[in-house]
Tab-separated table of C-alpha atoms in Angstrom:
chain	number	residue	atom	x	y	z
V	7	UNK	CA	8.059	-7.245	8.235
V	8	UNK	CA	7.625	-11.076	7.731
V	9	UNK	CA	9.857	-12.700	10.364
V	10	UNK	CA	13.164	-14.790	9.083
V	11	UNK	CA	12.850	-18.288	8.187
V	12	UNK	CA	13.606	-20.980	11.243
V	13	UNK	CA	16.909	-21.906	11.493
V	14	UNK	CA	16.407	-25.473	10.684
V	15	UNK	CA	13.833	-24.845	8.077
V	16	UNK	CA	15.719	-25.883	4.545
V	17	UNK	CA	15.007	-25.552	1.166
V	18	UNK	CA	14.586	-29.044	-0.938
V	19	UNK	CA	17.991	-28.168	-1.823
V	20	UNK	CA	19.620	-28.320	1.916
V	21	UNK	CA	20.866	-25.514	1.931
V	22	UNK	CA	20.215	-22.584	4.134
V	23	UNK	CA	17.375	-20.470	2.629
V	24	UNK	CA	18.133	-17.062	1.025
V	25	UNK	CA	16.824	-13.237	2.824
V	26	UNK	CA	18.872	-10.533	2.009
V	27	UNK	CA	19.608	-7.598	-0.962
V	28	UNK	CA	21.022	-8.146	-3.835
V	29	UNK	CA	22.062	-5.749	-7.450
V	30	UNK	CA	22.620	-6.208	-10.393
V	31	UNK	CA	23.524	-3.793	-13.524
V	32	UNK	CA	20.442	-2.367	-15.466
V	33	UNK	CA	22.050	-3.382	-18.796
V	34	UNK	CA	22.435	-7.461	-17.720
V	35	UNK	CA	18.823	-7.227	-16.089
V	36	UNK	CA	17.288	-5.743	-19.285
V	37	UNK	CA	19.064	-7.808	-21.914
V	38	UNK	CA	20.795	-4.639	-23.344
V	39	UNK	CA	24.114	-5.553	-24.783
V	40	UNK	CA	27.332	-2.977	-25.710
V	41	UNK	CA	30.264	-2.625	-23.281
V	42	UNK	CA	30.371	1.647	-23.681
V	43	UNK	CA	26.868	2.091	-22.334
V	44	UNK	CA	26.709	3.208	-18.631
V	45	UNK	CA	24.379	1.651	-16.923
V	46	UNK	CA	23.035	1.952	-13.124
V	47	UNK	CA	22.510	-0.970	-10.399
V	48	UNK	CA	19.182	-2.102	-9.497
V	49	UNK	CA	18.817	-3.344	-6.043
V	50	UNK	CA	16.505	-6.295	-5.484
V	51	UNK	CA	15.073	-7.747	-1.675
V	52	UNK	CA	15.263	-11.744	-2.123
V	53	UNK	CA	13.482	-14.324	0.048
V	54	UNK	CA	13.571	-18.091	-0.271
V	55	UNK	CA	10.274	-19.811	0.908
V	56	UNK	CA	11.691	-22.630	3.289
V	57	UNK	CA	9.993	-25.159	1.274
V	58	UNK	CA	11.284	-24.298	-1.817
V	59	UNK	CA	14.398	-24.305	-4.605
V	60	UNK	CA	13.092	-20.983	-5.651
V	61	UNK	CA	14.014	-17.053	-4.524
V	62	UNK	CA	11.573	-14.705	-4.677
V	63	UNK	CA	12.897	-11.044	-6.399
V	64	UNK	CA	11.349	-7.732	-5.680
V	65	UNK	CA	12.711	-4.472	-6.762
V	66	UNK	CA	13.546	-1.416	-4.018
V	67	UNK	CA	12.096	1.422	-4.162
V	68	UNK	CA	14.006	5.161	-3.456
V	69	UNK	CA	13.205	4.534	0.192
V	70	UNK	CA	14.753	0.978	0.495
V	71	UNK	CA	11.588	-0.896	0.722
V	72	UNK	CA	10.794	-3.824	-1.343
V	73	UNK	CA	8.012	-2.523	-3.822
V	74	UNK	CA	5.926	-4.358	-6.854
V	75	UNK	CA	5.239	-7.652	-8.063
V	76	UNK	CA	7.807	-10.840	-7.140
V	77	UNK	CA	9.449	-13.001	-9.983
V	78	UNK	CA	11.015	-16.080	-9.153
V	79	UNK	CA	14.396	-17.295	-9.754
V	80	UNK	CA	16.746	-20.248	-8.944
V	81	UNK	CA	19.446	-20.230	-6.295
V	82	UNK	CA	21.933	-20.283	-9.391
V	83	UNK	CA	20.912	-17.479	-10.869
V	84	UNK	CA	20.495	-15.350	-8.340
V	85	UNK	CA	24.563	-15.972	-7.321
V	86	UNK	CA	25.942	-15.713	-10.966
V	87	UNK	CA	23.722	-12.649	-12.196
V	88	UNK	CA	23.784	-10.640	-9.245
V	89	UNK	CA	25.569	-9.195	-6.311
V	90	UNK	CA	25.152	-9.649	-2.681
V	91	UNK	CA	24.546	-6.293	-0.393
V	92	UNK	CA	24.650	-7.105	2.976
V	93	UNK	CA	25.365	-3.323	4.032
V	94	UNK	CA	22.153	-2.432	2.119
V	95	UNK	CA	19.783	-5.127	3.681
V	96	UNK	CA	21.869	-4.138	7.091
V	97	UNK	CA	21.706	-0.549	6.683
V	98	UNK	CA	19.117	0.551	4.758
V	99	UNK	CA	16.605	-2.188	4.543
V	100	UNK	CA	16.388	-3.986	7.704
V	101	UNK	CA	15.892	-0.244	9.002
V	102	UNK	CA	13.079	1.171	7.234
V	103	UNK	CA	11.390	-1.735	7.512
V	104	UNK	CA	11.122	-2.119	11.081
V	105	UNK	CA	10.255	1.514	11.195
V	106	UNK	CA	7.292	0.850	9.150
V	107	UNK	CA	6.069	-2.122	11.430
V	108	UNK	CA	6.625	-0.177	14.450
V	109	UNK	CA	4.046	2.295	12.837
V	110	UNK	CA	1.910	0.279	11.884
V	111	UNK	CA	1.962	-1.794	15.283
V	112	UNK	CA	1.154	2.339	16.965
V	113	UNK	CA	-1.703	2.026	14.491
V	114	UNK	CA	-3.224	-0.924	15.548
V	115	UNK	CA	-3.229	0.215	18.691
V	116	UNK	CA	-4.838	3.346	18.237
V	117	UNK	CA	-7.748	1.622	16.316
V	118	UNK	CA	-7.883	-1.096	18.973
V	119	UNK	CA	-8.615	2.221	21.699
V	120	UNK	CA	-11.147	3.942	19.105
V	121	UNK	CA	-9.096	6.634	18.361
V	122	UNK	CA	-9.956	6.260	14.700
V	123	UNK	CA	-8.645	9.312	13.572
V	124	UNK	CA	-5.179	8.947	15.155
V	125	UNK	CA	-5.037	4.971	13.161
V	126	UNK	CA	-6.370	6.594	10.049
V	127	UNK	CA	-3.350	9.426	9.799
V	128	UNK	CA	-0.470	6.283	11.223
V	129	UNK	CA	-2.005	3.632	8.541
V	130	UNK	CA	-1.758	6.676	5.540
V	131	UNK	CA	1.754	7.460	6.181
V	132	UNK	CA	2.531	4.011	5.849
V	133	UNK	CA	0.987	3.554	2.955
V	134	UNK	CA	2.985	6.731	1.476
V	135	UNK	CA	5.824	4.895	2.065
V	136	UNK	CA	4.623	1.495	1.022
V	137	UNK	CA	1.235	1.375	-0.795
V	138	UNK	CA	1.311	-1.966	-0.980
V	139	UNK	CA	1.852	-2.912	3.173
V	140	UNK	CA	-0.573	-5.227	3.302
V	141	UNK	CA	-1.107	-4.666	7.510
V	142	UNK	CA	-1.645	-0.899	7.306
V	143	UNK	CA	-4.358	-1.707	4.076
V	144	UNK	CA	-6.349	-3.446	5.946
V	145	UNK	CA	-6.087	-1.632	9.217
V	146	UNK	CA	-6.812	1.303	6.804
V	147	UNK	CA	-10.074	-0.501	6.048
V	148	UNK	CA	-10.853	-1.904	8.993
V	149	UNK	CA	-10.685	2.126	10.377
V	150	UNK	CA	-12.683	3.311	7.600
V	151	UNK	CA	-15.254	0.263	8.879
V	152	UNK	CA	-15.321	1.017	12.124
V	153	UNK	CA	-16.877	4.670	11.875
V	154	UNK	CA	-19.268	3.243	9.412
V	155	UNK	CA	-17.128	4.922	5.896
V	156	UNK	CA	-18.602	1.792	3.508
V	157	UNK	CA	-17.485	3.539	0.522
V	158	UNK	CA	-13.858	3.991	1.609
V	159	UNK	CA	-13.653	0.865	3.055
V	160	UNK	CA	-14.944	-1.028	-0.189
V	161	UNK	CA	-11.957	1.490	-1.747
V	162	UNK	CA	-9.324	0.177	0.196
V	163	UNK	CA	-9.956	-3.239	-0.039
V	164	UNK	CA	-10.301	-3.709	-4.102
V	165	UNK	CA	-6.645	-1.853	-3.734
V	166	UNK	CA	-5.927	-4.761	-1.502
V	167	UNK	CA	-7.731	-7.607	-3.782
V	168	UNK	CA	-4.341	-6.176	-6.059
V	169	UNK	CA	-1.500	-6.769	-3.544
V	170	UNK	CA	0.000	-10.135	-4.509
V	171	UNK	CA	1.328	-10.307	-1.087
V	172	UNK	CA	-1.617	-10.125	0.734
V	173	UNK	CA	-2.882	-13.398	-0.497
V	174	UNK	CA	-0.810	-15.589	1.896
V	175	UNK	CA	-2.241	-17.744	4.643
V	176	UNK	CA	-0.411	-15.724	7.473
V	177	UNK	CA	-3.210	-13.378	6.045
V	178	UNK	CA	-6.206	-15.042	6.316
V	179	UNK	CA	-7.232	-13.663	9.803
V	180	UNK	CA	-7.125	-10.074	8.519
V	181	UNK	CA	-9.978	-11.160	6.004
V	182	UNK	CA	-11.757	-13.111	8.388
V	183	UNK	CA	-11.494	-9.987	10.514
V	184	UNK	CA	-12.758	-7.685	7.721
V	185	UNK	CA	-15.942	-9.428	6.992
V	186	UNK	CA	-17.035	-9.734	10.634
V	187	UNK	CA	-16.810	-6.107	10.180
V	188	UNK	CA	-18.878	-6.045	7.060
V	189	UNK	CA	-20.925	-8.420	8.467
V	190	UNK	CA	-21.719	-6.066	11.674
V	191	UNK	CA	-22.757	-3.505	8.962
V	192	UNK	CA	-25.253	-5.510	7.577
V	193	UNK	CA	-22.685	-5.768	4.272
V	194	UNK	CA	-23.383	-9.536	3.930
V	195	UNK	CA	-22.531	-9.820	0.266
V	196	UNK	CA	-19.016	-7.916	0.718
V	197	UNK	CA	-18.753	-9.874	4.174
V	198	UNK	CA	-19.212	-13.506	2.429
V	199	UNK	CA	-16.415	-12.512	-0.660
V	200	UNK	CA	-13.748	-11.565	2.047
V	201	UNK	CA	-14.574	-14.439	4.016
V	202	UNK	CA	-14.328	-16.778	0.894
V	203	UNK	CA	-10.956	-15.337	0.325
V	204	UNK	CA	-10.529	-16.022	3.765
V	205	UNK	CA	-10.895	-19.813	2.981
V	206	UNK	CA	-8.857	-20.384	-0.226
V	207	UNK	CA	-5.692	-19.052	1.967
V	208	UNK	CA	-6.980	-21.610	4.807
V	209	UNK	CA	-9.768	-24.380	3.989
V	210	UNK	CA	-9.377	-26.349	7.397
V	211	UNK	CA	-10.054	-23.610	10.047
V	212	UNK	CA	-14.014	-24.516	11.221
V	213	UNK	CA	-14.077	-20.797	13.302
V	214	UNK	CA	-13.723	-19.145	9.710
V	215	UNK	CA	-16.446	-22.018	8.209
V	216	UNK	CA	-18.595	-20.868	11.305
V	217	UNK	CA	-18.152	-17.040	10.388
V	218	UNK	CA	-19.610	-18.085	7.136
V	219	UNK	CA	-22.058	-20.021	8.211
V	220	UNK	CA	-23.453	-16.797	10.152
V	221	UNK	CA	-23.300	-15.138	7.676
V	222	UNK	CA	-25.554	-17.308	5.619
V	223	UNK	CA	-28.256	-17.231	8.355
V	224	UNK	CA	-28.674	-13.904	8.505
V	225	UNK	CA	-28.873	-13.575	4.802
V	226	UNK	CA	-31.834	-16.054	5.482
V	227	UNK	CA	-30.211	-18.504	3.356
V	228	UNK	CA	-30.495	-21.563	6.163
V	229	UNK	CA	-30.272	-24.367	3.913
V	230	UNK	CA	-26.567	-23.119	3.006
V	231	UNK	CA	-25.744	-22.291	6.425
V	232	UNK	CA	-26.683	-25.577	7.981
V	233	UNK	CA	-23.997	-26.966	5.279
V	234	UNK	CA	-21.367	-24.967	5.922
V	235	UNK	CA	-21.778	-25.462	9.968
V	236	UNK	CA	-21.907	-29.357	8.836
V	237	UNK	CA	-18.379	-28.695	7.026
V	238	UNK	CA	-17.219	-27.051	10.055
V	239	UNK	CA	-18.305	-29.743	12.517
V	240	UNK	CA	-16.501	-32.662	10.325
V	241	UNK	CA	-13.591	-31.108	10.862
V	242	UNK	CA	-13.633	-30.734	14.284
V	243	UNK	CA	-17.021	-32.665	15.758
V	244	UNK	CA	-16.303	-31.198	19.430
V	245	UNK	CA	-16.276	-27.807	18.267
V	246	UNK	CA	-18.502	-25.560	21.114
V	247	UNK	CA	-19.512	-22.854	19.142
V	248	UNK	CA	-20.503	-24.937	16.199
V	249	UNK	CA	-22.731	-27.404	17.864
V	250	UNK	CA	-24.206	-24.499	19.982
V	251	UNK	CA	-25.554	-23.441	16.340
V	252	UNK	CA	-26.422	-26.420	15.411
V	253	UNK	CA	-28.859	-26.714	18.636
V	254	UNK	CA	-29.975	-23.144	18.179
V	255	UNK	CA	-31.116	-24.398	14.517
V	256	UNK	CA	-32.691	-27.301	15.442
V	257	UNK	CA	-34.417	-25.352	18.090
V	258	UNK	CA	-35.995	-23.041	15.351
V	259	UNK	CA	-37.012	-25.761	12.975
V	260	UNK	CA	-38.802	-27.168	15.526
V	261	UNK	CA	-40.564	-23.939	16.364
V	262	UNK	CA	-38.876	-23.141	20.381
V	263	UNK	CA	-37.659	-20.227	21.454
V	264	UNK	CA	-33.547	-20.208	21.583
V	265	UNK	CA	-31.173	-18.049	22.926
V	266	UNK	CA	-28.675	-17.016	20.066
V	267	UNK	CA	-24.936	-18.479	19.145
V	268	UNK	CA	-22.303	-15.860	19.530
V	269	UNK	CA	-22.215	-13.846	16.727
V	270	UNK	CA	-18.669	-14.773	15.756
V	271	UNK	CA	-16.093	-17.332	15.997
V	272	UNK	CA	-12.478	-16.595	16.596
V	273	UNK	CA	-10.094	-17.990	13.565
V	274	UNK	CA	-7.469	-20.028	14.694
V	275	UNK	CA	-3.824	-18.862	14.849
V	276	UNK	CA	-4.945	-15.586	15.565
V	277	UNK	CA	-2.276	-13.498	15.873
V	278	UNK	CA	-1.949	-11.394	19.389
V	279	UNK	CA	-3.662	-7.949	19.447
V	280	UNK	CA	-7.019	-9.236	17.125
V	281	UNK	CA	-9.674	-9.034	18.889
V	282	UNK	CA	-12.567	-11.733	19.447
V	283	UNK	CA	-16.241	-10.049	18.397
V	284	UNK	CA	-18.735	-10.309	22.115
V	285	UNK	CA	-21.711	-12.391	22.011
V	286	UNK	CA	-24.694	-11.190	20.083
V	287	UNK	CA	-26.490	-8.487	22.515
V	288	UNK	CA	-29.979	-9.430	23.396
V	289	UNK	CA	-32.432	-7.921	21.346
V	290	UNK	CA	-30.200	-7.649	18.408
């Protein structure tokens, strides 16, 4: 469950931003005219981006949770065409929702102990409920990763590339996350795509540009890799694990021995409970 808006974040309106349920008849919502046909209410979750004039619509589903693909409408639409439910969003929504990121929270922490099997069955009941919870897809494929299931993994994941809301910044470190995975597997093709969706979320994190970067060297492609560390260090020239790369290449080119960079990078804004990778094991 996304966490509400600040209370001093405002539209470009000024006025507080919008989070709550709201109906309207089928008829009005489908352009059906005639005043003797019985129609039902639809019940739609809205959400106002803080930065915006616009509310986001997206339909309930039977079990109260907002489902499907998000249309936009303005402020004045939304209070002439349809009706405010606050005992809904109270009752019914705000409910089911925290239920589902309490389970989802028990499945992180199951996968972060190992017990894959335990994550796996939490993450799928989620997903019964909500097949499009973008947390419990990835954890899903993260699991599926982490006992070395490539095919279900890659499964999971093109279901994800189909969730509109995963493609959000506060998302970024869940791809990041799921191509040091790949990447771990040897899957540096699959690694570099989630990585580069990574980016277009968040182009100005250099632990993510460093991911990549590792990625190209062990694909053997060094050429690309020393320009995506150089991207990396321009946009933050003190960065440790980036100019420990750098050394570590320069230190090949000119034919020395060199201990490894860590294998990974951790992405900034991490939220708690993500894990940093260790440093590359010797020998490895």
């Amino acid at each position: 469950m996304q966490q509400p808006p600040s209370s001093q974040a405002r539209p470009r309106s000024g006025h507080k931003p919008v989070k709550g349920v709201f109906s309207i008849e089928s008829q009005k919502f489908l352009g059906i005219g005639g005043i003797n046909r019985a129609g039902q209410r639809l019940f739609f979750y809205a959400e106002q981006p803080a930065d915006s004039d616009q509310v986001l619509m997206q339909r309930l589903s039977r079990d109260f949770i907002p489902t499907g693909p998000r249309r936009a409408i303005s402020r004045e639409q939304l209070f002439t065409q349809y009706q405010p439910e606050p005992s809904v969003y109270l009752n019914k929504v705000v409910p089911v929702m925290r239920r589902l990121e309490e389970a989802v929270s028990a499945a992180d922490g199951h996968r972060e102990r190992q017990e894959l099997f335990a994550a796996e069955f939490e993450y799928k009941g989620v997903l019964q409920l909500d097949e499009e919870h973008v947390r419990a897809a990835f954890g899903l494929g993260l699991t599926y990763l982490e006992r070395q299931e490539k095919h279900n993994a890659d499964v999971v994941f093109h279901k994800i590339m189909r969730i509109e809301a995963a493609f959000t910044p506060e998302h970024k470190h869940l791809f990041n996350e799921f191509g040091i995975q790949m990447r771990k597997l040897g899957m540096f093709d699959e690694a570099m795509r989630y990585y580069s969706q990574a980016y277009r979320l968040c182009n100005t994190d250099e632990h993510l540009l460093y991911n990549m970067a590792r990625t190209l060297f062990e694909k053997g492609r060094v050429k690309s890799c020393r320009a995506m560390l150089g991207q990396a260090l321009r946009l933050n020239p003190e960065f440790p694990e980036g100019r420990a790369f750098l050394a570590y290449l320069e230190s090949l080119a000119r034919g020395e021995a060199a201990t490894e960079p860590p294998l990974s990078a951790a992405t900034l804004e991490k939220p708690p409970g993500v894990l940093d990778e260790p440093p590359l094991a010797q020998g490895h």
